[in-house]
PDB file of C-alpha atoms in Angstrom:
ATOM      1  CA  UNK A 724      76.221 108.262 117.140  1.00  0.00           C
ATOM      2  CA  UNK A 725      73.469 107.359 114.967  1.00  0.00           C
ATOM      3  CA  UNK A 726      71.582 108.790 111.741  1.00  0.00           C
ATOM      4  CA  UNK A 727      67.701 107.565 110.839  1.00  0.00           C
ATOM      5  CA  UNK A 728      69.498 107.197 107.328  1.00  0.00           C
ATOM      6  CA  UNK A 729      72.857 105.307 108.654  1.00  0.00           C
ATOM      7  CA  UNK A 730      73.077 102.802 110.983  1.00  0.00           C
ATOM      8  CA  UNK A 731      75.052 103.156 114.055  1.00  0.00           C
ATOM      9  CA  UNK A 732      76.629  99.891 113.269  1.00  0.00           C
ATOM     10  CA  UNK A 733      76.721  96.912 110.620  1.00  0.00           C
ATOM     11  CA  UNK A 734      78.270  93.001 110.190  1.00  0.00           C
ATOM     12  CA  UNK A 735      78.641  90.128 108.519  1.00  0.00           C
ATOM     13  CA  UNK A 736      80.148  86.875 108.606  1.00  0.00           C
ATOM     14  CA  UNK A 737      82.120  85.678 105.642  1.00  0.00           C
ATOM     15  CA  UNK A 738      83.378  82.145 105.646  1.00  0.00           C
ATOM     16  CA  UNK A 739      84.645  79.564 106.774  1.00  0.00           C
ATOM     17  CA  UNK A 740      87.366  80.423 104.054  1.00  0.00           C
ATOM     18  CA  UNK A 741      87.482  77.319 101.783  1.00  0.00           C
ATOM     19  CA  UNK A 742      90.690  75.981  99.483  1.00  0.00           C
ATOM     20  CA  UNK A 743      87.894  76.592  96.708  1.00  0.00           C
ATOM     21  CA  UNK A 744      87.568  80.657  97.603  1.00  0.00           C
ATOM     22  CA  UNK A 745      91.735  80.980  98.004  1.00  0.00           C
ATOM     23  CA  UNK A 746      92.229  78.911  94.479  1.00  0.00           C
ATOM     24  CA  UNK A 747      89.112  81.157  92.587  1.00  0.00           C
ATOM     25  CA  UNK A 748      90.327  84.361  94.344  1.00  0.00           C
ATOM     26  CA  UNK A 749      94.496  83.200  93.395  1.00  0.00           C
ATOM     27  CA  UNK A 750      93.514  82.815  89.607  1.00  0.00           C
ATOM     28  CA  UNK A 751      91.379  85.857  89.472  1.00  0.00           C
ATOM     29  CA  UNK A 752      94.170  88.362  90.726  1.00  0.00           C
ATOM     30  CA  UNK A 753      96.778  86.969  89.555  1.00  0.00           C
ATOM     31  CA  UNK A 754      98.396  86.316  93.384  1.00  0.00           C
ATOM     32  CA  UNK A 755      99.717  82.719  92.985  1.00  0.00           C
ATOM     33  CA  UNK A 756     101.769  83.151  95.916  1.00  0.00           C
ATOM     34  CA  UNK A 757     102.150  79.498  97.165  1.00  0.00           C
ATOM     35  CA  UNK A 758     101.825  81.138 100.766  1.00  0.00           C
ATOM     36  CA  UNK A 759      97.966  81.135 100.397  1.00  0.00           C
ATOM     37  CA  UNK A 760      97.553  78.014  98.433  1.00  0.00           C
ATOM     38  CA  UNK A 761      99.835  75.045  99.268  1.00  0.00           C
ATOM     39  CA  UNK A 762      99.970  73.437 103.171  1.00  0.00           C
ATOM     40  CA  UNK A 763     103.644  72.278 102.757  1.00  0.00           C
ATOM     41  CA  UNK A 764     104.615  76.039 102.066  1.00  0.00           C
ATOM     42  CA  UNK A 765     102.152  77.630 104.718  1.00  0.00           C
ATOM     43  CA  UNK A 766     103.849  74.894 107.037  1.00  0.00           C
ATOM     44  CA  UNK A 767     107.108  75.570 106.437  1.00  0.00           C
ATOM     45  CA  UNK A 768     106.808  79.620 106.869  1.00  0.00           C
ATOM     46  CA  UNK A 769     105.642  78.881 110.744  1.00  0.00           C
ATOM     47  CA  UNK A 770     101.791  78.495 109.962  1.00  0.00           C
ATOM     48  CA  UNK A 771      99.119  75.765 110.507  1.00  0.00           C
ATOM     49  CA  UNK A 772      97.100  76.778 107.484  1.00  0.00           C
ATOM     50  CA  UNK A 773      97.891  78.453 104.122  1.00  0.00           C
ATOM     51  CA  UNK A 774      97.057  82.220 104.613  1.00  0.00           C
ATOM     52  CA  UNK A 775      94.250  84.203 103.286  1.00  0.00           C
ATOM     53  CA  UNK A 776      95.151  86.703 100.907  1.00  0.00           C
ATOM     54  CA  UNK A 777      95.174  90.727 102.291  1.00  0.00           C
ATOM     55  CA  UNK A 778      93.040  92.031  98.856  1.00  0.00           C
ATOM     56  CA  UNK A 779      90.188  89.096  99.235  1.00  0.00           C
ATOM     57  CA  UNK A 780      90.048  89.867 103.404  1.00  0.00           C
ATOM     58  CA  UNK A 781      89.785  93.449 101.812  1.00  0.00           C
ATOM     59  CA  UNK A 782      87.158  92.439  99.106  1.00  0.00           C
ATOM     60  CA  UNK A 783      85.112  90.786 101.855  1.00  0.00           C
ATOM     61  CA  UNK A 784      85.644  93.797 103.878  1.00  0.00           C
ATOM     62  CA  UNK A 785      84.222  96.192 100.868  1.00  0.00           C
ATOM     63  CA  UNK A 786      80.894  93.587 100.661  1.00  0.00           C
ATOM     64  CA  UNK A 787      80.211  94.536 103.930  1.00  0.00           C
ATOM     65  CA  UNK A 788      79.354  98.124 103.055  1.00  0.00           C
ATOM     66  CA  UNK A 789      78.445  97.155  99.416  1.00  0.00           C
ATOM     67  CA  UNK A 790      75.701  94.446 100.934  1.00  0.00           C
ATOM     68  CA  UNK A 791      74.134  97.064 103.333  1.00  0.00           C
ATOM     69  CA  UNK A 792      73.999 100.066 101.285  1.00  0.00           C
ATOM     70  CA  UNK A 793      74.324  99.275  97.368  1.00  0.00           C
ATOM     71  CA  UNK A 794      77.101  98.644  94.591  1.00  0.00           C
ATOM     72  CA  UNK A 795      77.652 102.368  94.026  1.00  0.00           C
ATOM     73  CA  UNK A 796      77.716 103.257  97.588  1.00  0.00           C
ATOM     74  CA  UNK A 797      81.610 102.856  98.595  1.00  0.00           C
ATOM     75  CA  UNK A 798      83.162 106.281  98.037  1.00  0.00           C
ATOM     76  CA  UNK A 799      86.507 105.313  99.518  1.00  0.00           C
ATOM     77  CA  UNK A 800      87.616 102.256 101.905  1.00  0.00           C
ATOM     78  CA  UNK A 801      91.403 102.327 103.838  1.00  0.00           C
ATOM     79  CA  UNK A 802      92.508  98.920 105.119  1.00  0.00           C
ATOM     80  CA  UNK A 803      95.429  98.273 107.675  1.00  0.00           C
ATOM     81  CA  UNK A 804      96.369  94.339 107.977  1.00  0.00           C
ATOM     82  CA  UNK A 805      96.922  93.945 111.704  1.00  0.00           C
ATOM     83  CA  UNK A 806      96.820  90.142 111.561  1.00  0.00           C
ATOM     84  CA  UNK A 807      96.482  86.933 109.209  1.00  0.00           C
ATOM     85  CA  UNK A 808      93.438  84.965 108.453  1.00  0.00           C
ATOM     86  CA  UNK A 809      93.924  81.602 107.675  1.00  0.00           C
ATOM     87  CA  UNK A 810      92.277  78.640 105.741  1.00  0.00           C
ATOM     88  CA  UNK A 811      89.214  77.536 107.432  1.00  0.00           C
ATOM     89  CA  UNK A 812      88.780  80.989 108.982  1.00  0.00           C
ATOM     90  CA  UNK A 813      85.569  82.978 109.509  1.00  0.00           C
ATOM     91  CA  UNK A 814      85.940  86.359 109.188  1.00  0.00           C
ATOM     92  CA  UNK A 815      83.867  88.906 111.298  1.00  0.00           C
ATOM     93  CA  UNK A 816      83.648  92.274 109.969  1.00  0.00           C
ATOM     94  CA  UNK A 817      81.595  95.083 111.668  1.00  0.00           C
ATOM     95  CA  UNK A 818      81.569  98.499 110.984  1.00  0.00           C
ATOM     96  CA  UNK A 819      80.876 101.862 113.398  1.00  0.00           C
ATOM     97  CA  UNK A 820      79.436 105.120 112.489  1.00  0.00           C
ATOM     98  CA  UNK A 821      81.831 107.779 113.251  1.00  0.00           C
ATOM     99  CA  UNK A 822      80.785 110.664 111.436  1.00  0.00           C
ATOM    100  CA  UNK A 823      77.464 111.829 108.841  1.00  0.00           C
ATOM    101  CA  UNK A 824      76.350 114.323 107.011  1.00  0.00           C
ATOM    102  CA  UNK A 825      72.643 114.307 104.888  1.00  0.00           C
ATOM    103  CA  UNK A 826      74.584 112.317 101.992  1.00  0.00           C
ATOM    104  CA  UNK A 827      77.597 110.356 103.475  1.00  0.00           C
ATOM    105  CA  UNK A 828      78.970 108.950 106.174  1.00  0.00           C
ATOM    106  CA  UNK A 829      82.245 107.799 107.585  1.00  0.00           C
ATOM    107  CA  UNK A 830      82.769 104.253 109.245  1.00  0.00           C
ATOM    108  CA  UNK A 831      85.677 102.837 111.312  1.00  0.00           C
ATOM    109  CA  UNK A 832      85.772  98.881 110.290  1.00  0.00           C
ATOM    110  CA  UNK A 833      87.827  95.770 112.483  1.00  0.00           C
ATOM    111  CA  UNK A 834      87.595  92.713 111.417  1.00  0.00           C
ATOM    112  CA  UNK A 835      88.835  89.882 113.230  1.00  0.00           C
ATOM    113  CA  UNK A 836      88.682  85.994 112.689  1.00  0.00           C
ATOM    114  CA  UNK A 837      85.875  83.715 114.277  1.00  0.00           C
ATOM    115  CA  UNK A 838      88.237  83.512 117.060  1.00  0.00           C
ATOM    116  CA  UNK A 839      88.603  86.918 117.870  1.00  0.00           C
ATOM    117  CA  UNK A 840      92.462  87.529 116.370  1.00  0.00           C
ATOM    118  CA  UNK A 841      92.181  90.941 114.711  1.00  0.00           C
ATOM    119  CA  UNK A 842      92.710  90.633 111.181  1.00  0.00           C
ATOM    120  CA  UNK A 843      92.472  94.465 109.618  1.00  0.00           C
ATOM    121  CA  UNK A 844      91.273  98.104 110.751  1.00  0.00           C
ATOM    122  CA  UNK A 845      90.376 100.958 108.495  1.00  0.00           C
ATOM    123  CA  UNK A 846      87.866 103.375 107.568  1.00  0.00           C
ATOM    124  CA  UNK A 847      85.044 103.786 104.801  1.00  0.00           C
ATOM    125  CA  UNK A 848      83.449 106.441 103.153  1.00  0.00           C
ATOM    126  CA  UNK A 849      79.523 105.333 101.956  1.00  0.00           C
ATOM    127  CA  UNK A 850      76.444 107.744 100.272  1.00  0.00           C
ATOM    128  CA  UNK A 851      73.198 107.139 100.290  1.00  0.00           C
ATOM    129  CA  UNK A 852      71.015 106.701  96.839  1.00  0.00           C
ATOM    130  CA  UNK A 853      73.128 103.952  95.036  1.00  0.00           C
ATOM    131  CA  UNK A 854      71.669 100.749  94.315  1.00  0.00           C
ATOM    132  CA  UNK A 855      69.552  98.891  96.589  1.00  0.00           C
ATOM    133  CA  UNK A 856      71.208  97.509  99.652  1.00  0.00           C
ATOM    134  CA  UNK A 857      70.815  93.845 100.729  1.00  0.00           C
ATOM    135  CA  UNK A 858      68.178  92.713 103.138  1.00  0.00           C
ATOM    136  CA  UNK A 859      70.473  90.358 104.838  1.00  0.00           C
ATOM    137  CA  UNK A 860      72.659  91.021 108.059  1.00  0.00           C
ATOM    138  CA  UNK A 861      74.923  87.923 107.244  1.00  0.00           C
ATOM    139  CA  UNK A 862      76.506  87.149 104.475  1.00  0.00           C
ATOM    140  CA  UNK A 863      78.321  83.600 103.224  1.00  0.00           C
ATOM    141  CA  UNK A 864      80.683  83.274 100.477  1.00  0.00           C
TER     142      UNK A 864
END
């Protein structure tokens, strides 16, 4: 499916996730969870890396829409974590058209790591007329 006003699909690449991006995204939100911030811990809970937090793989996941179409444009955005991200991690997000009308349009997202491990499905509402949309196709923290 395809619209001349809505692409039939969009991505970017966000990452490699730094230390820097978990420690400015912990102290923002308010999630100090030593999970996502401290090796030892990550180690010790069966993981090579400390994780990357849900709501900044979601926040990344919102930029992809916000980036293509403008600030104002996300009407609505559903997440499911299917798998964890780690530290070091590129994440991959793309987006499919599944549905349009003249002012909106429904996408299915996945977004999976560098490596391919599914991180999180969902869906996204967007319109059209909201501030201009980003030129660029990828996008680095």
């Amino acid at each position: 499916m395809s619209s001349p006003t809505f692409p039939s699909a969009i991505e970017i690449s966000c990452g490699p996730v730094t230390a820097v991006d978990l420690a400015l995204y912990a102290a923002a939100s308010g999630d100090l969870n030593p999970l996502h911030l401290d090796d030892g811990v990550a180690r010790k809970a069966g993981f090579d890396q400390p994780l990357v937090h849900g709501m900044l793989t979601m926040a990344y996941v919102a930029r992809l829409f916000t980036q293509t179409f403008g600030s104002g444009a996300l009407l609505a955005l559903n997440t499911r974590f299917i798998g964890a991200a780690k530290r070091g991690d590129t994440l991959v997000l793309s987006a499919r058209l599944g549905a349009c009308d003249d002012n909106s349009a429904l996408y299915h997202v996945r977004g999976t790591t560098g490596a391919g491990s599914e991180v999180v499905s969902g869906s996204a509402r967007v319109r059209l007329g909201q501030a201009s949309p980003a030129t660029a196709a990828q996008i680095t923290p």
